[in-house]
Amino acid sequence: MSLPHLLLVDDSEAVLAFETAVLSGHYELTRATNGLEALEKMRRERPQAVLLDLSMPNLGGAEVLLRMRADANLAGIPVLVVTSELAREDELRRAGAQGFLGKPLRAEGLLAEVGRILDAATDRARQGSLSVLFLSVGGLELGVPLLAVERVLLQPATSYLPGGPAYLRQMFIYQGEPLGLLDLAARLGLEHGVPFVDRKLVIFDRTVVPFALQVDQIEDPEDLEPADVRLPSQLGLENQGALGELLAAVVRTAKGTRAVIDPRALVSRRALRELPALVRSIALRPLPEASQKALAALPGEQP
């Protein structure tokens, strides 16, 4: 059986040498000395965890962490921040770091913390936790599964796309190919909350969702534990027409109960036709009584 693979990221050769001496024999190790190199190696080698310094040339660790959490292919990799900037622990944990160790390092503490975050990652995968990217448009908030998201972009310049409904008449060039833009506010009959140039685009797997989704704002991704997630089957909603087709989950967050939609359903004409009523029913009105009872088991504020 192969050893778990770690990526060690630090611009200090002394720190990398210490981490290597402590962890070799327990883990397979790859090293990077700056943030850009680290991201490239993550995408190529997919380590089980990353040990990440903050102060580095080219791209600092905090920005690396933000880019990881916005990348569906990297978002699930646990990160252990290793730094002398001890005052930033709360900030980095809010940004998605699973662990935090201050320098100078101690061998026993390093081994224990690496083991802890790997065990926690295994538990999350086994229990079916859900990573969600939350969006807002025209005052409504909803989520999409983070693993379905390929990339988030700032609003680019667009060109007119002839034909099609009014909410799908713009396109832009992405990776050398034209990509249509679904204006979610227009589809829902809402007014955008921000000017055109400040909007965001969400790109999914283009073999499944062949257009980008235009929204007003993107929140930081959230990792939700199984206790905070209810699937349509648990709510008795899986056979409820477009509701069952579009709904991926109902989740409890610090902002309350929120809908997570399955972006694959956005290519369905029927689902798009019924999406406005669906989004409003989840975001603005209570769920059916049977579903309310299922949600009552969620911790925190009751629906």
mmCIF file of C-alpha atoms in Angstrom:
data_model
loop_
_atom_site.group_PDB
_atom_site.id
_atom_site.type_symbol
_atom_site.label_atom_id
_atom_site.label_comp_id
_atom_site.label_asym_id
_atom_site.label_seq_id
_atom_site.Cartn_x
_atom_site.Cartn_y
_atom_site.Cartn_z
ATOM 1 C CA MET A 1 0.000 0.000 0.000
ATOM 2 C CA SER A 2 1.394 3.420 -0.968
ATOM 3 C CA LEU A 3 2.025 6.078 1.644
ATOM 4 C CA PRO A 4 -0.244 9.173 1.861
ATOM 5 C CA HIS A 5 1.145 11.964 -0.312
ATOM 6 C CA LEU A 6 1.906 15.388 1.210
ATOM 7 C CA LEU A 7 2.932 18.603 -0.533
ATOM 8 C CA LEU A 8 5.324 20.718 1.572
ATOM 9 C CA VAL A 9 5.220 24.411 0.610
ATOM 10 C CA ASP A 10 7.757 26.846 2.074
ATOM 11 C CA ASP A 11 10.402 29.227 0.720
ATOM 12 C CA SER A 12 12.766 28.279 3.555
ATOM 13 C CA GLU A 13 15.060 25.365 2.732
ATOM 14 C CA ALA A 14 15.659 24.913 6.455
ATOM 15 C CA VAL A 15 11.942 24.434 7.148
ATOM 16 C CA LEU A 16 11.535 22.079 4.181
ATOM 17 C CA ALA A 17 14.534 20.067 5.376
ATOM 18 C CA PHE A 18 13.067 19.773 8.884
ATOM 19 C CA GLU A 19 9.605 18.757 7.608
ATOM 20 C CA THR A 20 11.193 16.219 5.279
ATOM 21 C CA ALA A 21 13.301 14.702 8.070
ATOM 22 C CA VAL A 22 10.274 14.352 10.372
ATOM 23 C CA LEU A 23 7.720 13.136 7.831
ATOM 24 C CA SER A 24 9.739 10.925 5.464
ATOM 25 C CA GLY A 25 9.085 7.267 6.115
ATOM 26 C CA HIS A 26 5.532 8.120 7.176
ATOM 27 C CA TYR A 27 4.461 9.904 3.974
ATOM 28 C CA GLU A 28 5.375 10.377 0.328
ATOM 29 C CA LEU A 29 6.622 13.959 0.027
ATOM 30 C CA THR A 30 6.722 16.592 -2.711
ATOM 31 C CA ARG A 31 8.180 20.071 -2.171
ATOM 32 C CA ALA A 32 7.409 23.540 -3.537
ATOM 33 C CA THR A 33 9.114 26.832 -2.697
ATOM 34 C CA ASN A 34 6.439 29.334 -3.795
ATOM 35 C CA GLY A 35 2.704 29.563 -4.227
ATOM 36 C CA LEU A 36 2.545 29.302 -7.997
ATOM 37 C CA GLU A 37 4.690 26.187 -8.004
ATOM 38 C CA ALA A 38 2.518 24.741 -5.233
ATOM 39 C CA LEU A 39 -0.719 25.206 -7.206
ATOM 40 C CA GLU A 40 0.834 23.651 -10.304
ATOM 41 C CA LYS A 41 1.997 20.599 -8.345
ATOM 42 C CA MET A 42 -1.358 20.248 -6.590
ATOM 43 C CA ARG A 43 -3.170 20.105 -9.925
ATOM 44 C CA ARG A 44 -0.695 17.614 -11.346
ATOM 45 C CA GLU A 45 -0.131 15.333 -8.345
ATOM 46 C CA ARG A 46 -3.281 15.700 -6.174
ATOM 47 C CA PRO A 47 -1.675 15.286 -2.718
ATOM 48 C CA GLN A 48 -3.742 14.082 0.243
ATOM 49 C CA ALA A 49 -2.790 17.216 2.217
ATOM 50 C CA VAL A 50 -0.748 20.419 1.892
ATOM 51 C CA LEU A 51 1.558 21.981 4.493
ATOM 52 C CA LEU A 52 1.456 25.657 3.576
ATOM 53 C CA ASP A 53 3.668 28.590 4.574
ATOM 54 C CA LEU A 54 2.177 32.099 4.354
ATOM 55 C CA SER A 55 5.069 34.440 3.488
ATOM 56 C CA MET A 56 6.436 33.363 0.107
ATOM 57 C CA PRO A 57 7.525 35.013 -3.152
ATOM 58 C CA ASN A 58 5.282 35.174 -6.240
ATOM 59 C CA LEU A 59 2.130 34.115 -4.383
ATOM 60 C CA GLY A 60 1.581 34.042 -0.624
ATOM 61 C CA GLY A 61 -0.013 31.173 1.255
ATOM 62 C CA ALA A 62 -3.261 33.008 2.027
ATOM 63 C CA GLU A 63 -3.869 33.610 -1.696
ATOM 64 C CA VAL A 64 -2.965 29.986 -2.452
ATOM 65 C CA LEU A 65 -5.612 28.886 0.043
ATOM 66 C CA LEU A 66 -8.248 31.158 -1.528
ATOM 67 C CA ARG A 67 -7.462 29.828 -4.997
ATOM 68 C CA MET A 68 -7.666 26.248 -3.762
ATOM 69 C CA ARG A 69 -11.082 26.780 -2.215
ATOM 70 C CA ALA A 70 -12.361 28.356 -5.463
ATOM 71 C CA ASP A 71 -11.069 25.443 -7.589
ATOM 72 C CA ALA A 72 -13.351 22.387 -7.583
ATOM 73 C CA ASN A 73 -10.386 20.099 -8.217
ATOM 74 C CA LEU A 74 -8.397 21.423 -5.241
ATOM 75 C CA ALA A 75 -11.063 22.498 -2.765
ATOM 76 C CA GLY A 76 -11.210 19.154 -0.999
ATOM 77 C CA ILE A 77 -7.477 18.949 -0.217
ATOM 78 C CA PRO A 78 -6.923 19.628 3.517
ATOM 79 C CA VAL A 79 -4.448 22.392 4.339
ATOM 80 C CA LEU A 80 -2.197 22.671 7.384
ATOM 81 C CA VAL A 81 -0.857 26.228 7.662
ATOM 82 C CA VAL A 82 2.712 26.335 9.022
ATOM 83 C CA THR A 83 3.753 29.893 9.870
ATOM 84 C CA SER A 84 5.302 32.307 12.345
ATOM 85 C CA GLU A 85 2.309 34.669 11.825
ATOM 86 C CA LEU A 86 0.437 33.319 14.840
ATOM 87 C CA ALA A 87 -2.112 36.146 14.975
ATOM 88 C CA ARG A 88 -3.644 34.997 11.658
ATOM 89 C CA GLU A 89 -4.943 31.638 12.873
ATOM 90 C CA ASP A 90 -8.636 32.625 13.045
ATOM 91 C CA GLU A 91 -8.452 34.312 9.633
ATOM 92 C CA LEU A 92 -6.883 31.275 7.971
ATOM 93 C CA ARG A 93 -9.262 28.810 9.580
ATOM 94 C CA ARG A 94 -12.213 30.890 8.333
ATOM 95 C CA ALA A 95 -10.643 30.785 4.861
ATOM 96 C CA GLY A 96 -10.663 26.991 4.951
ATOM 97 C CA ALA A 97 -7.447 25.790 6.635
ATOM 98 C CA GLN A 98 -8.008 22.550 8.540
ATOM 99 C CA GLY A 99 -4.954 22.981 10.790
ATOM 100 C CA PHE A 100 -2.523 25.631 12.042
ATOM 101 C CA LEU A 101 0.993 25.194 13.451
ATOM 102 C CA GLY A 102 3.294 27.960 14.634
ATOM 103 C CA LYS A 103 7.011 28.104 13.915
ATOM 104 C CA PRO A 104 9.449 26.971 15.196
ATOM 105 C CA LEU A 105 8.130 23.473 14.591
ATOM 106 C CA ARG A 106 8.443 20.512 16.920
ATOM 107 C CA ALA A 107 8.639 17.012 15.472
ATOM 108 C CA GLU A 108 5.977 15.445 17.683
ATOM 109 C CA GLY A 109 3.525 18.308 17.116
ATOM 110 C CA LEU A 110 4.036 18.189 13.348
ATOM 111 C CA LEU A 111 3.445 14.443 13.129
ATOM 112 C CA ALA A 112 0.366 14.629 15.342
ATOM 113 C CA GLU A 113 -1.253 17.506 13.434
ATOM 114 C CA VAL A 114 -0.644 15.972 10.011
ATOM 115 C CA GLY A 115 -2.191 12.727 11.228
ATOM 116 C CA ARG A 116 -5.175 14.591 12.671
ATOM 117 C CA ILE A 117 -6.102 16.475 9.484
ATOM 118 C CA LEU A 118 -5.718 13.344 7.361
ATOM 119 C CA ASP A 119 -7.943 11.376 9.733
ATOM 120 C CA ALA A 120 -10.513 14.190 9.712
ATOM 121 C CA ALA A 121 -10.489 14.252 5.889
ATOM 122 C CA THR A 122 -11.077 10.503 5.802
ATOM 123 C CA ASP A 123 -13.976 10.838 8.237
ATOM 124 C CA ARG A 124 -15.586 13.620 6.186
ATOM 125 C CA ALA A 125 -15.346 11.569 3.012
ATOM 126 C CA ARG A 126 -16.766 8.494 4.734
ATOM 127 C CA GLN A 127 -19.684 10.346 6.307
ATOM 128 C CA GLY A 128 -20.728 12.217 3.170
ATOM 129 C CA SER A 129 -20.069 15.849 4.041
ATOM 130 C CA LEU A 130 -20.904 18.442 1.402
ATOM 131 C CA SER A 131 -18.771 21.322 0.133
ATOM 132 C CA VAL A 132 -20.943 24.146 -1.209
ATOM 133 C CA LEU A 133 -20.341 27.355 -3.131
ATOM 134 C CA PHE A 134 -23.071 29.853 -2.236
ATOM 135 C CA LEU A 135 -24.233 32.450 -4.755
ATOM 136 C CA SER A 136 -26.484 35.457 -4.527
ATOM 137 C CA VAL A 137 -28.464 37.147 -7.267
ATOM 138 C CA GLY A 138 -31.117 39.822 -6.963
ATOM 139 C CA GLY A 139 -31.407 39.285 -3.212
ATOM 140 C CA LEU A 140 -31.850 35.503 -3.421
ATOM 141 C CA GLU A 141 -29.205 33.109 -2.109
ATOM 142 C CA LEU A 142 -28.636 29.516 -3.163
ATOM 143 C CA GLY A 143 -25.757 27.065 -3.350
ATOM 144 C CA VAL A 144 -24.195 24.653 -5.837
ATOM 145 C CA PRO A 145 -22.004 21.656 -4.967
ATOM 146 C CA LEU A 146 -18.407 22.810 -5.063
ATOM 147 C CA LEU A 147 -17.251 19.680 -6.879
ATOM 148 C CA ALA A 148 -19.459 20.639 -9.828
ATOM 149 C CA VAL A 149 -17.711 24.009 -10.198
ATOM 150 C CA GLU A 150 -14.793 24.239 -12.618
ATOM 151 C CA ARG A 151 -13.947 27.909 -12.117
ATOM 152 C CA VAL A 152 -15.246 31.287 -10.925
ATOM 153 C CA LEU A 153 -14.496 34.351 -13.070
ATOM 154 C CA LEU A 154 -14.932 38.081 -12.804
ATOM 155 C CA GLN A 155 -17.389 39.362 -15.412
ATOM 156 C CA PRO A 156 -15.636 39.465 -18.823
ATOM 157 C CA ALA A 157 -16.683 41.434 -21.878
ATOM 158 C CA THR A 158 -19.454 39.631 -23.772
ATOM 159 C CA SER A 159 -20.848 39.483 -27.289
ATOM 160 C CA TYR A 160 -24.418 39.087 -28.507
ATOM 161 C CA LEU A 161 -25.568 35.502 -28.994
ATOM 162 C CA PRO A 162 -28.374 35.403 -31.593
ATOM 163 C CA GLY A 163 -31.419 33.286 -30.933
ATOM 164 C CA GLY A 164 -32.476 31.694 -27.682
ATOM 165 C CA PRO A 165 -34.370 33.231 -24.755
ATOM 166 C CA ALA A 166 -33.596 36.726 -23.457
ATOM 167 C CA TYR A 167 -31.666 35.418 -20.453
ATOM 168 C CA LEU A 168 -29.273 33.425 -22.672
ATOM 169 C CA ARG A 169 -28.257 35.874 -25.395
ATOM 170 C CA GLN A 170 -24.706 36.738 -24.352
ATOM 171 C CA MET A 171 -21.459 34.835 -24.902
ATOM 172 C CA PHE A 172 -17.741 35.237 -24.219
ATOM 173 C CA ILE A 173 -14.552 33.419 -25.195
ATOM 174 C CA TYR A 174 -13.290 30.948 -22.604
ATOM 175 C CA GLN A 175 -10.126 28.926 -23.227
ATOM 176 C CA GLY A 176 -10.372 29.733 -26.921
ATOM 177 C CA GLU A 177 -13.993 28.607 -27.306
ATOM 178 C CA PRO A 178 -17.318 30.512 -27.229
ATOM 179 C CA LEU A 179 -19.344 29.929 -24.071
ATOM 180 C CA GLY A 180 -22.907 31.075 -23.512
ATOM 181 C CA LEU A 181 -23.921 33.045 -20.423
ATOM 182 C CA LEU A 182 -27.086 32.301 -18.454
ATOM 183 C CA ASP A 183 -28.192 35.483 -16.669
ATOM 184 C CA LEU A 184 -29.828 33.968 -13.575
ATOM 185 C CA ALA A 185 -31.408 37.247 -12.433
ATOM 186 C CA ALA A 186 -33.106 37.717 -15.801
ATOM 187 C CA ARG A 187 -34.327 34.104 -15.694
ATOM 188 C CA LEU A 188 -35.821 34.643 -12.244
ATOM 189 C CA GLY A 189 -37.360 38.001 -13.133
ATOM 190 C CA LEU A 190 -35.149 39.862 -10.653
ATOM 191 C CA GLU A 191 -33.037 42.990 -10.745
ATOM 192 C CA HIS A 192 -29.298 42.501 -10.362
ATOM 193 C CA GLY A 193 -27.873 43.890 -7.126
ATOM 194 C CA VAL A 194 -24.563 44.982 -8.681
ATOM 195 C CA PRO A 195 -23.499 46.625 -11.969
ATOM 196 C CA PHE A 196 -22.597 44.423 -14.940
ATOM 197 C CA VAL A 197 -18.839 44.841 -14.499
ATOM 198 C CA ASP A 198 -18.999 43.671 -10.866
ATOM 199 C CA ARG A 199 -20.880 40.424 -11.503
ATOM 200 C CA LYS A 200 -19.361 36.940 -11.287
ATOM 201 C CA LEU A 201 -19.523 33.927 -13.582
ATOM 202 C CA VAL A 202 -19.606 30.314 -12.413
ATOM 203 C CA ILE A 203 -18.340 27.726 -14.905
ATOM 204 C CA PHE A 204 -19.335 24.095 -14.409
ATOM 205 C CA ASP A 205 -18.225 20.946 -16.207
ATOM 206 C CA ARG A 206 -18.971 22.079 -19.769
ATOM 207 C CA THR A 207 -19.823 18.574 -20.947
ATOM 208 C CA VAL A 208 -22.791 18.760 -18.557
ATOM 209 C CA VAL A 209 -23.639 22.478 -18.299
ATOM 210 C CA PRO A 210 -22.634 24.143 -21.602
ATOM 211 C CA PHE A 211 -22.913 27.726 -20.372
ATOM 212 C CA ALA A 212 -21.660 29.936 -17.545
ATOM 213 C CA LEU A 213 -23.978 31.154 -14.787
ATOM 214 C CA GLN A 214 -23.980 34.914 -14.146
ATOM 215 C CA VAL A 215 -24.647 35.975 -10.543
ATOM 216 C CA ASP A 216 -24.108 39.021 -8.343
ATOM 217 C CA GLN A 217 -21.842 37.681 -5.606
ATOM 218 C CA ILE A 218 -19.906 34.560 -4.648
ATOM 219 C CA GLU A 219 -19.283 33.591 -1.022
ATOM 220 C CA ASP A 220 -16.330 31.610 0.293
ATOM 221 C CA PRO A 221 -16.964 27.855 -0.071
ATOM 222 C CA GLU A 222 -18.330 26.087 3.009
ATOM 223 C CA ASP A 223 -17.660 22.529 4.155
ATOM 224 C CA LEU A 224 -20.886 21.279 5.714
ATOM 225 C CA GLU A 225 -20.972 18.280 8.017
ATOM 226 C CA PRO A 226 -23.529 15.508 7.417
ATOM 227 C CA ALA A 227 -25.600 16.692 10.391
ATOM 228 C CA ASP A 228 -26.158 20.001 8.543
ATOM 229 C CA VAL A 229 -27.253 18.410 5.249
ATOM 230 C CA ARG A 230 -30.592 16.964 4.191
ATOM 231 C CA LEU A 231 -30.956 15.329 0.770
ATOM 232 C CA PRO A 232 -34.231 15.441 -1.210
ATOM 233 C CA SER A 233 -34.829 11.760 -0.393
ATOM 234 C CA GLN A 234 -34.599 12.568 3.326
ATOM 235 C CA LEU A 235 -37.140 15.352 2.898
ATOM 236 C CA GLY A 236 -39.569 13.369 0.763
ATOM 237 C CA LEU A 237 -38.963 15.719 -2.169
ATOM 238 C CA GLU A 238 -37.165 13.505 -4.692
ATOM 239 C CA ASN A 239 -40.313 12.881 -6.773
ATOM 240 C CA GLN A 240 -41.722 16.405 -6.589
ATOM 241 C CA GLY A 241 -41.347 17.435 -10.239
ATOM 242 C CA ALA A 242 -38.871 20.218 -10.899
ATOM 243 C CA LEU A 243 -38.258 20.533 -7.166
ATOM 244 C CA GLY A 244 -36.824 17.032 -7.031
ATOM 245 C CA GLU A 245 -34.977 17.557 -10.315
ATOM 246 C CA LEU A 246 -33.288 20.789 -9.301
ATOM 247 C CA LEU A 247 -32.722 20.327 -5.587
ATOM 248 C CA ALA A 248 -29.414 18.721 -4.568
ATOM 249 C CA ALA A 249 -29.810 19.366 -0.830
ATOM 250 C CA VAL A 250 -31.227 21.628 1.842
ATOM 251 C CA VAL A 251 -28.542 22.719 4.291
ATOM 252 C CA ARG A 252 -28.301 24.557 7.586
ATOM 253 C CA THR A 253 -25.666 27.314 7.725
ATOM 254 C CA ALA A 254 -24.958 30.287 9.959
ATOM 255 C CA LYS A 255 -27.331 32.226 7.675
ATOM 256 C CA GLY A 256 -30.129 29.716 8.127
ATOM 257 C CA THR A 257 -31.691 27.064 5.884
ATOM 258 C CA ARG A 258 -30.554 27.332 2.266
ATOM 259 C CA ALA A 259 -31.143 25.445 -0.966
ATOM 260 C CA VAL A 260 -28.357 23.745 -2.914
ATOM 261 C CA ILE A 261 -29.313 23.122 -6.538
ATOM 262 C CA ASP A 262 -27.989 20.545 -8.970
ATOM 263 C CA PRO A 263 -26.489 22.572 -11.854
ATOM 264 C CA ARG A 264 -27.108 19.713 -14.293
ATOM 265 C CA ALA A 265 -30.809 20.502 -14.140
ATOM 266 C CA LEU A 266 -30.158 23.983 -15.541
ATOM 267 C CA VAL A 267 -29.930 22.500 -19.053
ATOM 268 C CA SER A 268 -33.515 21.252 -18.809
ATOM 269 C CA ARG A 269 -36.067 23.582 -20.400
ATOM 270 C CA ARG A 270 -38.688 22.366 -17.953
ATOM 271 C CA ALA A 271 -36.425 22.979 -14.989
ATOM 272 C CA LEU A 272 -35.507 26.464 -16.206
ATOM 273 C CA ARG A 273 -39.185 27.256 -16.721
ATOM 274 C CA GLU A 274 -39.971 26.249 -13.130
ATOM 275 C CA LEU A 275 -36.749 27.512 -11.524
ATOM 276 C CA PRO A 276 -38.144 30.912 -10.413
ATOM 277 C CA ALA A 277 -40.934 29.294 -8.372
ATOM 278 C CA LEU A 278 -38.541 26.702 -6.987
ATOM 279 C CA VAL A 279 -35.940 29.202 -5.810
ATOM 280 C CA ARG A 280 -38.572 31.412 -4.219
ATOM 281 C CA SER A 281 -40.233 28.453 -2.492
ATOM 282 C CA ILE A 282 -36.985 27.376 -0.856
ATOM 283 C CA ALA A 283 -35.515 30.794 -0.141
ATOM 284 C CA LEU A 284 -38.592 32.793 0.771
ATOM 285 C CA ARG A 285 -41.308 30.401 1.983
ATOM 286 C CA PRO A 286 -41.382 27.436 4.407
ATOM 287 C CA LEU A 287 -40.944 23.911 3.109
ATOM 288 C CA PRO A 288 -43.869 21.444 3.266
ATOM 289 C CA GLU A 289 -44.746 20.227 6.748
ATOM 290 C CA ALA A 290 -43.179 16.767 6.256
ATOM 291 C CA SER A 291 -39.940 18.363 5.139
ATOM 292 C CA GLN A 292 -40.002 20.731 8.096
ATOM 293 C CA LYS A 293 -40.077 17.737 10.435
ATOM 294 C CA ALA A 294 -37.044 16.226 8.711
ATOM 295 C CA LEU A 295 -35.188 19.525 9.034
ATOM 296 C CA ALA A 296 -36.042 19.788 12.721
ATOM 297 C CA ALA A 297 -33.219 17.356 13.472
ATOM 298 C CA LEU A 298 -30.630 19.793 12.158
ATOM 299 C CA PRO A 299 -28.616 21.494 14.911
ATOM 300 C CA GLY A 300 -28.890 25.180 15.676
ATOM 301 C CA GLU A 301 -31.774 27.508 14.896
ATOM 302 C CA GLN A 302 -34.973 25.703 13.935
ATOM 303 C CA PRO A 303 -36.592 26.471 10.577
#
